[in-house]
Coordinates of N, CA and C in Angstrom, one line a residue:
Q9 N 0.7 -1.3 0.0 CA 0.0 0.2 0.0 C 1.0 1.2 0.0
V10 N 0.4 2.5 -0.3 CA 0.9 3.7 -0.3 C 1.1 4.1 1.1
Q11 N 2.2 4.6 1.5 CA 2.3 5.3 2.8 C 2.9 6.7 2.7
L12 N 2.3 7.5 3.3 CA 2.5 8.9 3.2 C 3.0 9.4 4.6
V13 N 4.1 10.2 4.5 CA 4.7 10.7 5.8 C 4.8 12.2 5.6
E14 N 4.0 13.0 6.5 CA 4.3 14.6 6.6 C 5.3 14.9 7.5
S15 N 5.9 16.0 7.1 CA 6.8 16.7 7.9 C 6.8 18.2 7.6
G16 N 7.4 19.0 8.4 CA 7.5 20.4 8.3 C 6.7 21.2 9.2
G17 N 5.8 20.7 9.9 CA 4.8 21.3 10.6 C 5.6 22.0 11.9
G18 N 5.0 22.8 12.7 CA 5.6 23.4 13.8 C 4.8 24.6 14.1
L19 N 5.5 25.3 14.9 CA 5.0 26.6 15.6 C 5.6 27.8 14.9
V20 N 4.8 28.7 14.3 CA 5.1 29.9 13.5 C 4.4 31.0 14.1
Q21 N 4.9 32.2 13.8 CA 4.2 33.5 14.2 C 3.3 33.9 13.1
P22 N 2.2 34.6 13.2 CA 1.5 35.1 12.2 C 2.4 35.9 11.2
G23 N 1.9 35.7 9.8 CA 2.7 36.3 8.8 C 4.0 35.5 8.4
G24 N 4.2 34.4 9.1 CA 5.4 33.6 8.7 C 5.2 32.6 7.7
S25 N 6.1 31.9 7.5 CA 5.9 30.8 6.4 C 6.3 29.4 6.9
L26 N 5.9 28.4 6.3 CA 6.4 27.0 6.4 C 6.0 26.3 5.1
R27 N 6.9 25.3 5.1 CA 6.7 24.2 3.9 C 6.6 22.9 4.2
L28 N 5.5 22.5 4.1 CA 5.2 21.0 4.4 C 5.6 20.1 3.3
S29 N 6.1 19.0 3.7 CA 6.3 17.9 2.7 C 5.6 16.6 3.1
C30 N 5.5 16.0 2.0 CA 4.6 14.5 2.1 C 5.6 13.7 1.2
A31 N 6.2 12.8 1.8 CA 6.9 11.7 1.2 C 6.1 10.6 1.0
A32 N 6.0 10.1 -0.1 CA 5.2 9.0 -0.5 C 6.1 7.6 -0.8
S33 N 5.6 6.6 -0.5 CA 6.2 5.3 -0.7 C 6.2 5.0 -2.1
G34 N 5.2 5.4 -2.9 CA 4.9 5.0 -4.1 C 5.1 6.2 -5.1
S35 N 4.9 6.0 -6.3 CA 4.9 7.1 -7.4 C 3.6 8.1 -7.2
I36 N 3.9 9.3 -7.0 CA 2.8 10.2 -6.8 C 2.4 10.5 -8.2
S37 N 3.1 10.4 -9.4 CA 2.8 10.8 -10.5 C 1.9 9.7 -11.2
S38 N 1.7 8.6 -10.7 CA 0.7 7.7 -11.2 C -0.7 7.8 -10.6
G39 N -0.8 8.6 -9.7 CA -2.0 8.8 -9.0 C -3.0 9.7 -9.8
R40 N -4.2 9.8 -9.4 CA -5.1 10.7 -9.9 C -5.0 12.2 -9.4
S41 N -4.7 12.2 -8.2 CA -4.7 13.6 -7.6 C -3.8 13.5 -6.3
I42 N -3.4 14.5 -6.0 CA -2.8 14.8 -4.6 C -3.2 16.0 -4.2
G43 N -3.1 16.0 -2.6 CA -3.9 17.2 -2.0 C -3.3 17.3 -0.5
W44 N -3.9 18.4 -0.1 CA -3.5 18.7 1.6 C -4.8 19.1 1.9
Y45 N -5.3 18.4 3.1 CA -6.4 18.7 3.8 C -5.9 19.4 5.3
R46 N -6.8 19.9 6.1 CA -6.4 20.1 7.4 C -7.7 20.1 8.3
Q47 N -7.5 19.9 9.6 CA -8.7 19.8 10.6 C -8.2 20.5 11.7
A48 N -9.1 21.5 12.1 CA -8.9 22.2 13.3 C -9.8 21.6 14.4
P49 N -9.4 21.6 15.6 CA -10.4 21.0 16.8 C -11.7 21.5 16.7
G50 N -12.6 20.6 16.7 CA -14.0 20.8 16.6 C -14.5 21.1 15.2
K51 N -13.7 21.1 14.2 CA -14.1 21.3 12.9 C -14.0 20.1 11.9
Q52 N -14.7 20.2 10.8 CA -14.6 19.1 9.9 C -13.2 19.2 9.1
R53 N -12.7 18.1 8.6 CA -11.4 18.3 7.7 C -11.9 19.1 6.4
E54 N -11.0 19.8 5.9 CA -11.3 20.7 4.7 C -10.2 20.7 3.9
L55 N -10.6 20.8 2.6 CA -9.5 20.9 1.5 C -8.7 22.2 1.6
V56 N -7.5 22.1 1.6 CA -6.5 23.2 1.3 C -6.2 23.5 -0.1
A57 N -5.6 22.3 -0.7 CA -5.0 22.3 -1.9 C -5.0 21.1 -2.6
E58 N -5.2 21.2 -3.8 CA -5.4 19.9 -4.5 C -4.6 20.0 -5.9
M59 N -4.1 19.0 -6.3 CA -3.5 19.0 -7.8 C -3.7 17.6 -8.4
T60 N -4.3 17.9 -9.7 CA -4.6 16.5 -10.4 C -3.3 16.1 -11.1
R61 N -3.5 14.9 -11.6 CA -2.2 14.3 -12.6 C -1.9 15.1 -13.6
G62 N -2.8 15.9 -14.1 CA -2.5 16.8 -15.3 C -1.9 18.2 -14.8
G63 N -1.9 18.4 -13.5 CA -1.3 19.7 -13.0 C -2.3 20.7 -12.7
T64 N -3.6 20.5 -12.9 CA -4.5 21.6 -12.5 C -4.7 21.6 -10.9
T65 N -4.8 22.7 -10.3 CA -4.7 23.1 -9.0 C -6.1 23.7 -8.6
N66 N -6.4 23.3 -7.3 CA -7.5 24.0 -6.7 C -7.2 24.3 -5.1
Y67 N -7.6 25.3 -4.8 CA -7.5 26.0 -3.3 C -8.7 26.2 -2.6
G68 N -8.6 25.9 -1.4 CA -9.7 26.4 -0.5 C -9.6 28.0 -0.6
D69 N -10.8 28.6 -0.5 CA -10.9 30.1 -0.6 C -10.2 30.7 0.4
S70 N -10.0 30.1 1.5 CA -9.3 30.9 2.7 C -7.8 30.9 2.5
V71 N -7.2 30.0 1.7 CA -5.8 30.0 1.5 C -5.4 30.4 0.1
K72 N -6.4 30.7 -0.7 CA -5.8 31.3 -2.2 C -5.1 32.6 -2.1
G73 N -4.0 32.6 -2.8 CA -3.0 33.6 -2.7 C -2.0 33.4 -1.6
R74 N -2.2 32.5 -0.8 CA -1.0 32.4 0.2 C -0.4 30.9 0.2
F75 N -1.1 30.0 -0.2 CA -0.6 28.6 -0.1 C -0.2 28.2 -1.6
T76 N 0.6 27.2 -1.8 CA 1.0 26.7 -3.2 C 1.3 25.2 -2.9
I77 N 0.6 24.5 -3.7 CA 0.9 23.2 -3.8 C 1.8 22.6 -4.8
S78 N 2.7 21.9 -4.7 CA 3.7 21.5 -5.9 C 4.0 19.9 -5.5
R79 N 4.8 19.5 -6.4 CA 5.3 18.1 -6.4 C 6.6 18.0 -7.1
D80 N 7.3 17.0 -6.6 CA 8.6 16.5 -7.2 C 8.3 15.1 -7.5
N81 N 8.1 14.8 -8.7 CA 7.7 13.3 -9.1 C 9.0 12.5 -8.9
A82 N 10.2 13.1 -9.1 CA 11.6 12.3 -9.0 C 11.8 11.8 -7.6
K83 N 11.2 12.6 -6.6 CA 11.5 12.3 -5.3 C 10.1 11.8 -4.6
N84 N 9.1 11.6 -5.4 CA 7.8 11.2 -4.8 C 7.3 12.0 -3.7
T85 N 7.5 13.3 -3.8 CA 7.1 14.3 -2.6 C 6.1 15.2 -3.0
V86 N 5.3 15.7 -2.2 CA 4.4 16.6 -2.4 C 4.8 17.7 -1.5
Y87 N 4.6 18.9 -1.7 CA 4.9 20.0 -0.8 C 3.6 21.0 -0.6
L88 N 3.6 21.7 0.3 CA 2.7 22.8 0.5 C 3.3 24.0 1.1
Q89 N 3.6 25.0 0.3 CA 4.1 26.3 0.8 C 3.1 27.1 1.4
M90 N 3.3 27.4 2.5 CA 2.4 28.3 3.2 C 3.1 29.6 3.6
N91 N 2.5 30.7 3.2 CA 3.0 32.0 3.3 C 1.9 32.9 4.0
N92 N 2.5 33.9 4.7 CA 1.4 34.9 5.2 C 0.6 34.0 6.2
L93 N 1.0 33.2 7.0 CA 0.2 32.4 7.9 C -0.6 33.2 9.0
K94 N -1.9 32.7 9.1 CA -2.7 33.4 9.9 C -3.3 32.5 11.1
L95 N -3.7 33.1 12.1 CA -4.2 32.2 13.4 C -5.2 31.2 12.9
E96 N -5.9 31.6 12.1 CA -7.0 30.5 11.7 C -6.4 29.3 10.7
D97 N -5.1 29.4 10.5 CA -4.6 28.2 9.9 C -4.1 27.3 10.7
T98 N -4.1 27.3 11.9 CA -3.9 26.4 13.0 C -4.7 25.1 12.8
A99 N -4.0 23.8 12.4 CA -4.7 22.8 12.5 C -3.8 21.6 12.1
V100 N -4.2 20.6 12.2 CA -3.5 19.3 11.6 C -3.7 19.3 10.2
Y101 N -2.4 19.3 9.4 CA -2.5 19.2 7.9 C -2.2 17.7 7.7
Y102 N -2.9 17.1 6.7 CA -3.0 15.8 6.1 C -2.6 15.8 4.7
C103 N -1.7 15.0 4.3 CA -1.4 14.7 2.9 C -2.4 13.6 2.4
H104 N -2.8 13.9 1.1 CA -3.8 12.8 0.6 C -3.3 12.5 -0.8
V105 N -3.4 11.4 -1.1 CA -3.0 10.8 -2.6 C -4.3 10.1 -3.0
L106 N -4.7 10.4 -4.1 CA -5.8 9.4 -4.7 C -5.3 8.5 -5.8
S107 N -5.1 7.4 -5.6 CA -4.8 6.4 -6.6 C -5.8 6.3 -7.6
Q108 N -5.6 5.1 -8.6 CA -6.5 4.8 -9.6 C -7.8 4.3 -8.8
Y109 N -7.7 3.6 -7.7 CA -8.7 3.1 -7.0 C -9.0 3.2 -5.5
L110 N -7.9 3.9 -4.9 CA -8.0 4.2 -3.4 C -7.5 5.4 -3.0
G111 N -8.0 5.9 -1.9 CA -7.4 7.2 -1.3 C -6.5 6.7 -0.1
Y112 N -5.4 7.5 0.0 CA -4.5 7.4 1.2 C -4.1 8.7 1.8
W113 N -4.1 8.4 3.2 CA -3.8 9.6 4.1 C -2.6 9.5 4.9
G114 N -1.9 10.4 5.0 CA -0.7 10.5 6.0 C -1.1 10.6 7.4
Q115 N -0.2 10.6 8.4 CA -0.6 10.7 9.7 C -0.8 12.0 10.3
G116 N -0.6 13.2 9.4 CA -0.7 14.5 9.9 C 0.4 15.2 10.5
T117 N 0.5 16.3 10.3 CA 1.5 17.2 10.8 C 0.8 18.5 11.4
Q118 N 1.1 18.9 12.8 CA 0.6 19.9 13.4 C 1.2 21.2 13.0
V119 N 0.3 22.1 12.7 CA 0.7 23.5 12.2 C 0.0 24.5 13.3
T120 N 0.9 25.3 14.1 CA 0.2 26.1 15.1 C 0.8 27.5 14.8
V121 N -0.1 28.4 14.5 CA 0.2 29.9 14.3 C -0.2 30.7 15.4
S122 N 0.8 31.2 16.1 CA 0.6 32.0 17.4 C 1.5 33.0 17.6
S123 N 1.2 34.0 18.2 CA 2.1 35.2 18.5 C 2.6 35.1 19.9

């Protein structure tokens, strides 16, 4: 099965930046889509960013213009560059890969934005 391991989370001040990484055990280029989701306490998991196999991207309204999803197929790694972080960005961030038949989730990485 596909295994996903997120890294790069941590504590950052408002206005700061973080880059999350998601290392996949399998080829992400063969999947149908890759994405990042987040879940804050007491809230549903929500889409942050998504990229299809063809390179089309979609972003949640709250992160447009601030976050960028990218991938390195050679390294089987998905990235989420987060700039101008806000308090409301605090959440556990999960990497997701949709294969031809199944979806896979990483274990999540905590992002805390606090002054």
